[in-house]
Amino acid sequence: MSSSSGLTHFDAQGQAHMVDVAAKASTHRVAVAAGRIRMQAATLAVIEQGTARKGDVLGVARIAGIMAAKKTSELIPLCHPLALTRVAVEFQTDPAASAVNCQATVETVGPTGVEMEALTAVQVALLTIYDMCKAVDRGMLITDVKVLEKHGGKSGSWVAGE
């Protein structure tokens, strides 16, 4: 692969490297990601009623997602460490689908975007729900993790489906 392939994490010789963002302008950047975890109806009821043995499932998952966004560069080898200005993790239960939907919004002012931080927040928040509920439901399924939108930087705004 070469840098002409459009993959910015490879140099002209095809070797992986961290992208140099020194010359990029610092702008306000926002990314929103989402995902869901499907489960048995009884498991969702435990989450909604707050009766899980390990405690407040969604409260703990929210904190886990926020912490994960802040640690993304330690988990994804070529991500830049970023000074995040905001991380919001929100949940919505969906009884009809027996699922919990998660959405993370991450913001910074800097030379590179925060899509990876938003995706990491969602994944870790959903993994935390799995961890806290696995004693009663090992068949939970994490699905549909994706970037919904990003704003800022040279490429401007992007919204899924537009």
PDB file of C-alpha atoms in Angstrom:
ATOM      1  CA  MET A   1       0.000   0.000   0.000  1.00  0.00           C
ATOM      2  CA  SER A   2       1.131   3.493  -0.613  1.00  0.00           C
ATOM      3  CA  SER A   3       0.088   6.863   0.663  1.00  0.00           C
ATOM      4  CA  SER A   4      -1.630   7.358  -2.696  1.00  0.00           C
ATOM      5  CA  SER A   5      -4.142   4.672  -1.638  1.00  0.00           C
ATOM      6  CA  GLY A   6      -5.851   7.241   0.577  1.00  0.00           C
ATOM      7  CA  LEU A   7      -4.970   5.347   3.754  1.00  0.00           C
ATOM      8  CA  THR A   8      -3.175   7.970   5.821  1.00  0.00           C
ATOM      9  CA  HIS A   9      -1.647   5.550   8.340  1.00  0.00           C
ATOM     10  CA  PHE A  10       0.718   4.065   5.720  1.00  0.00           C
ATOM     11  CA  ASP A  11       3.763   5.768   4.253  1.00  0.00           C
ATOM     12  CA  ALA A  12       4.988   5.468   0.641  1.00  0.00           C
ATOM     13  CA  GLN A  13       6.722   2.191   1.512  1.00  0.00           C
ATOM     14  CA  GLY A  14       3.530   0.707   2.982  1.00  0.00           C
ATOM     15  CA  GLN A  15       4.732   0.917   6.573  1.00  0.00           C
ATOM     16  CA  ALA A  16       2.328   1.903   9.343  1.00  0.00           C
ATOM     17  CA  HIS A  17       3.012   5.244  10.998  1.00  0.00           C
ATOM     18  CA  MET A  18       1.318   7.882  13.105  1.00  0.00           C
ATOM     19  CA  VAL A  19       0.020  10.680  10.891  1.00  0.00           C
ATOM     20  CA  ASP A  20       1.788  14.014  11.378  1.00  0.00           C
ATOM     21  CA  VAL A  21      -0.913  16.540  12.237  1.00  0.00           C
ATOM     22  CA  ALA A  22       1.432  19.407  13.162  1.00  0.00           C
ATOM     23  CA  ALA A  23       0.511  21.483  10.104  1.00  0.00           C
ATOM     24  CA  LYS A  24      -3.243  20.953  10.484  1.00  0.00           C
ATOM     25  CA  ALA A  25      -5.323  23.775  11.918  1.00  0.00           C
ATOM     26  CA  SER A  26      -6.823  23.367  15.352  1.00  0.00           C
ATOM     27  CA  THR A  27     -10.591  23.508  14.978  1.00  0.00           C
ATOM     28  CA  HIS A  28     -13.591  22.542  17.074  1.00  0.00           C
ATOM     29  CA  ARG A  29     -14.225  18.887  16.285  1.00  0.00           C
ATOM     30  CA  VAL A  30     -17.211  16.746  17.190  1.00  0.00           C
ATOM     31  CA  ALA A  31     -18.019  13.105  16.547  1.00  0.00           C
ATOM     32  CA  VAL A  32     -21.140  11.143  17.415  1.00  0.00           C
ATOM     33  CA  ALA A  33     -21.182   7.342  17.450  1.00  0.00           C
ATOM     34  CA  ALA A  34     -23.852   4.833  18.399  1.00  0.00           C
ATOM     35  CA  GLY A  35     -24.421   1.151  19.004  1.00  0.00           C
ATOM     36  CA  ARG A  36     -26.776  -1.220  20.763  1.00  0.00           C
ATOM     37  CA  ILE A  37     -26.798  -4.314  22.890  1.00  0.00           C
ATOM     38  CA  ARG A  38     -29.642  -6.801  22.507  1.00  0.00           C
ATOM     39  CA  MET A  39     -30.597  -9.066  25.385  1.00  0.00           C
ATOM     40  CA  GLN A  40     -33.356 -11.120  26.925  1.00  0.00           C
ATOM     41  CA  ALA A  41     -36.400  -9.136  28.039  1.00  0.00           C
ATOM     42  CA  ALA A  42     -35.767 -10.173  31.656  1.00  0.00           C
ATOM     43  CA  THR A  43     -32.245  -8.754  31.469  1.00  0.00           C
ATOM     44  CA  LEU A  44     -33.529  -5.438  30.180  1.00  0.00           C
ATOM     45  CA  ALA A  45     -36.060  -5.381  33.032  1.00  0.00           C
ATOM     46  CA  VAL A  46     -33.232  -5.835  35.561  1.00  0.00           C
ATOM     47  CA  ILE A  47     -31.381  -2.887  33.995  1.00  0.00           C
ATOM     48  CA  GLU A  48     -34.475  -0.663  33.907  1.00  0.00           C
ATOM     49  CA  GLN A  49     -35.480  -1.517  37.485  1.00  0.00           C
ATOM     50  CA  GLY A  50     -31.954  -1.000  38.797  1.00  0.00           C
ATOM     51  CA  THR A  51     -31.890  -4.399  40.487  1.00  0.00           C
ATOM     52  CA  ALA A  52     -28.684  -5.809  38.987  1.00  0.00           C
ATOM     53  CA  ARG A  53     -26.469  -7.399  41.649  1.00  0.00           C
ATOM     54  CA  LYS A  54     -23.498  -5.273  40.554  1.00  0.00           C
ATOM     55  CA  GLY A  55     -25.419  -1.991  40.872  1.00  0.00           C
ATOM     56  CA  ASP A  56     -26.516   0.796  38.520  1.00  0.00           C
ATOM     57  CA  VAL A  57     -25.698  -0.772  35.159  1.00  0.00           C
ATOM     58  CA  LEU A  58     -26.218   2.305  32.991  1.00  0.00           C
ATOM     59  CA  GLY A  59     -24.508   4.646  35.458  1.00  0.00           C
ATOM     60  CA  VAL A  60     -21.407   2.477  35.574  1.00  0.00           C
ATOM     61  CA  ALA A  61     -21.479   1.986  31.786  1.00  0.00           C
ATOM     62  CA  ARG A  62     -21.681   5.775  31.279  1.00  0.00           C
ATOM     63  CA  ILE A  63     -18.561   6.339  33.392  1.00  0.00           C
ATOM     64  CA  ALA A  64     -16.782   3.464  31.599  1.00  0.00           C
ATOM     65  CA  GLY A  65     -17.570   5.013  28.212  1.00  0.00           C
ATOM     66  CA  ILE A  66     -16.265   8.410  29.298  1.00  0.00           C
ATOM     67  CA  MET A  67     -13.075   6.863  30.676  1.00  0.00           C
ATOM     68  CA  ALA A  68     -12.602   4.837  27.486  1.00  0.00           C
ATOM     69  CA  ALA A  69     -12.840   7.923  25.272  1.00  0.00           C
ATOM     70  CA  LYS A  70     -10.046   9.499  27.315  1.00  0.00           C
ATOM     71  CA  LYS A  71      -7.875   6.360  26.947  1.00  0.00           C
ATOM     72  CA  THR A  72      -8.386   5.741  23.217  1.00  0.00           C
ATOM     73  CA  SER A  73      -4.803   6.555  22.225  1.00  0.00           C
ATOM     74  CA  GLU A  74      -3.610   3.892  24.679  1.00  0.00           C
ATOM     75  CA  LEU A  75      -5.818   1.264  23.024  1.00  0.00           C
ATOM     76  CA  ILE A  76      -5.615   2.089  19.305  1.00  0.00           C
ATOM     77  CA  PRO A  77      -1.924   2.116  18.317  1.00  0.00           C
ATOM     78  CA  LEU A  78      -1.879   5.004  15.817  1.00  0.00           C
ATOM     79  CA  CYS A  79      -4.356   7.365  17.508  1.00  0.00           C
ATOM     80  CA  HIS A  80      -3.093  10.682  18.795  1.00  0.00           C
ATOM     81  CA  PRO A  81      -3.558  11.490  22.477  1.00  0.00           C
ATOM     82  CA  LEU A  82      -6.133  14.273  22.559  1.00  0.00           C
ATOM     83  CA  ALA A  83      -7.282  16.814  25.105  1.00  0.00           C
ATOM     84  CA  LEU A  84     -11.012  16.153  25.018  1.00  0.00           C
ATOM     85  CA  THR A  85     -13.276  19.039  25.938  1.00  0.00           C
ATOM     86  CA  ARG A  86     -16.478  16.990  26.266  1.00  0.00           C
ATOM     87  CA  VAL A  87     -17.593  13.373  26.386  1.00  0.00           C
ATOM     88  CA  ALA A  88     -21.295  12.568  26.762  1.00  0.00           C
ATOM     89  CA  VAL A  89     -22.596   8.997  26.849  1.00  0.00           C
ATOM     90  CA  GLU A  90     -26.354   8.502  26.713  1.00  0.00           C
ATOM     91  CA  PHE A  91     -28.566   5.414  26.829  1.00  0.00           C
ATOM     92  CA  GLN A  92     -32.073   4.701  25.669  1.00  0.00           C
ATOM     93  CA  THR A  93     -33.827   1.445  26.425  1.00  0.00           C
ATOM     94  CA  ASP A  94     -35.849  -0.126  23.633  1.00  0.00           C
ATOM     95  CA  PRO A  95     -38.297  -2.635  25.171  1.00  0.00           C
ATOM     96  CA  ALA A  96     -39.750  -3.600  21.766  1.00  0.00           C
ATOM     97  CA  ALA A  97     -36.301  -4.768  20.605  1.00  0.00           C
ATOM     98  CA  SER A  98     -35.177  -5.859  24.083  1.00  0.00           C
ATOM     99  CA  ALA A  99     -32.109  -3.646  23.707  1.00  0.00           C
ATOM    100  CA  VAL A 100     -30.200  -0.717  25.098  1.00  0.00           C
ATOM    101  CA  ASN A 101     -29.064   1.908  22.595  1.00  0.00           C
ATOM    102  CA  CYS A 102     -25.942   3.915  23.364  1.00  0.00           C
ATOM    103  CA  GLN A 103     -24.831   7.204  21.840  1.00  0.00           C
ATOM    104  CA  ALA A 104     -21.542   8.972  22.564  1.00  0.00           C
ATOM    105  CA  THR A 105     -20.667  12.541  21.633  1.00  0.00           C
ATOM    106  CA  VAL A 106     -17.024  13.564  21.889  1.00  0.00           C
ATOM    107  CA  GLU A 107     -15.554  17.029  21.338  1.00  0.00           C
ATOM    108  CA  THR A 108     -12.121  18.633  21.226  1.00  0.00           C
ATOM    109  CA  VAL A 109     -10.355  21.650  19.819  1.00  0.00           C
ATOM    110  CA  GLY A 110      -7.376  20.322  17.938  1.00  0.00           C
ATOM    111  CA  PRO A 111      -5.776  19.221  14.680  1.00  0.00           C
ATOM    112  CA  THR A 112      -7.440  15.800  14.395  1.00  0.00           C
ATOM    113  CA  GLY A 113     -10.904  14.325  14.748  1.00  0.00           C
ATOM    114  CA  VAL A 114     -12.512  12.361  17.565  1.00  0.00           C
ATOM    115  CA  GLU A 115     -14.326   9.584  15.708  1.00  0.00           C
ATOM    116  CA  MET A 116     -12.189   6.877  17.304  1.00  0.00           C
ATOM    117  CA  GLU A 117     -12.849   8.295  20.768  1.00  0.00           C
ATOM    118  CA  ALA A 118     -16.613   8.264  20.165  1.00  0.00           C
ATOM    119  CA  LEU A 119     -16.510   4.690  18.823  1.00  0.00           C
ATOM    120  CA  THR A 120     -14.374   3.550  21.750  1.00  0.00           C
ATOM    121  CA  ALA A 121     -16.761   5.161  24.249  1.00  0.00           C
ATOM    122  CA  VAL A 122     -19.721   3.314  22.720  1.00  0.00           C
ATOM    123  CA  GLN A 123     -17.955  -0.051  22.572  1.00  0.00           C
ATOM    124  CA  VAL A 124     -16.680   0.083  26.149  1.00  0.00           C
ATOM    125  CA  ALA A 125     -20.018   1.318  27.495  1.00  0.00           C
ATOM    126  CA  LEU A 126     -21.778  -1.605  25.792  1.00  0.00           C
ATOM    127  CA  LEU A 127     -19.101  -4.055  26.973  1.00  0.00           C
ATOM    128  CA  THR A 128     -19.661  -2.792  30.511  1.00  0.00           C
ATOM    129  CA  ILE A 129     -23.375  -3.540  30.234  1.00  0.00           C
ATOM    130  CA  TYR A 130     -22.441  -7.034  29.063  1.00  0.00           C
ATOM    131  CA  ASP A 131     -20.008  -7.476  31.943  1.00  0.00           C
ATOM    132  CA  MET A 132     -22.490  -6.330  34.558  1.00  0.00           C
ATOM    133  CA  CYS A 133     -25.312  -8.541  33.231  1.00  0.00           C
ATOM    134  CA  LYS A 134     -23.511 -11.640  31.951  1.00  0.00           C
ATOM    135  CA  ALA A 135     -24.365 -13.640  35.056  1.00  0.00           C
ATOM    136  CA  VAL A 136     -28.014 -13.663  33.957  1.00  0.00           C
ATOM    137  CA  ASP A 137     -27.635 -13.417  30.163  1.00  0.00           C
ATOM    138  CA  ARG A 138     -24.511 -14.642  28.348  1.00  0.00           C
ATOM    139  CA  GLY A 139     -26.211 -14.368  24.940  1.00  0.00           C
ATOM    140  CA  MET A 140     -26.291 -10.565  24.736  1.00  0.00           C
ATOM    141  CA  LEU A 141     -25.283  -9.216  21.332  1.00  0.00           C
ATOM    142  CA  ILE A 142     -23.499  -5.924  20.646  1.00  0.00           C
ATOM    143  CA  THR A 143     -24.473  -4.614  17.206  1.00  0.00           C
ATOM    144  CA  ASP A 144     -24.688  -1.623  14.902  1.00  0.00           C
ATOM    145  CA  VAL A 145     -21.667   0.286  16.237  1.00  0.00           C
ATOM    146  CA  LYS A 146     -21.001   3.140  13.843  1.00  0.00           C
ATOM    147  CA  VAL A 147     -20.119   6.791  13.444  1.00  0.00           C
ATOM    148  CA  LEU A 148     -23.291   8.839  12.966  1.00  0.00           C
ATOM    149  CA  GLU A 149     -21.662  12.193  12.287  1.00  0.00           C
ATOM    150  CA  LYS A 150     -18.467  14.208  12.480  1.00  0.00           C
ATOM    151  CA  HIS A 151     -17.842  17.925  12.277  1.00  0.00           C
ATOM    152  CA  GLY A 152     -14.764  20.128  12.028  1.00  0.00           C
ATOM    153  CA  GLY A 153     -11.459  20.069  10.261  1.00  0.00           C
ATOM    154  CA  LYS A 154     -10.613  20.459   6.600  1.00  0.00           C
ATOM    155  CA  SER A 155     -13.159  17.880   5.464  1.00  0.00           C
ATOM    156  CA  GLY A 156     -15.984  19.691   7.273  1.00  0.00           C
ATOM    157  CA  SER A 157     -19.147  17.879   8.291  1.00  0.00           C
ATOM    158  CA  TRP A 158     -20.239  14.360   7.496  1.00  0.00           C
ATOM    159  CA  VAL A 159     -23.539  12.804   8.550  1.00  0.00           C
ATOM    160  CA  ALA A 160     -24.348   9.134   7.923  1.00  0.00           C
ATOM    161  CA  GLY A 161     -26.959   8.625   5.257  1.00  0.00           C
ATOM    162  CA  GLU A 162     -26.612  12.084   3.738  1.00  0.00           C
TER     163      GLU A 162
END
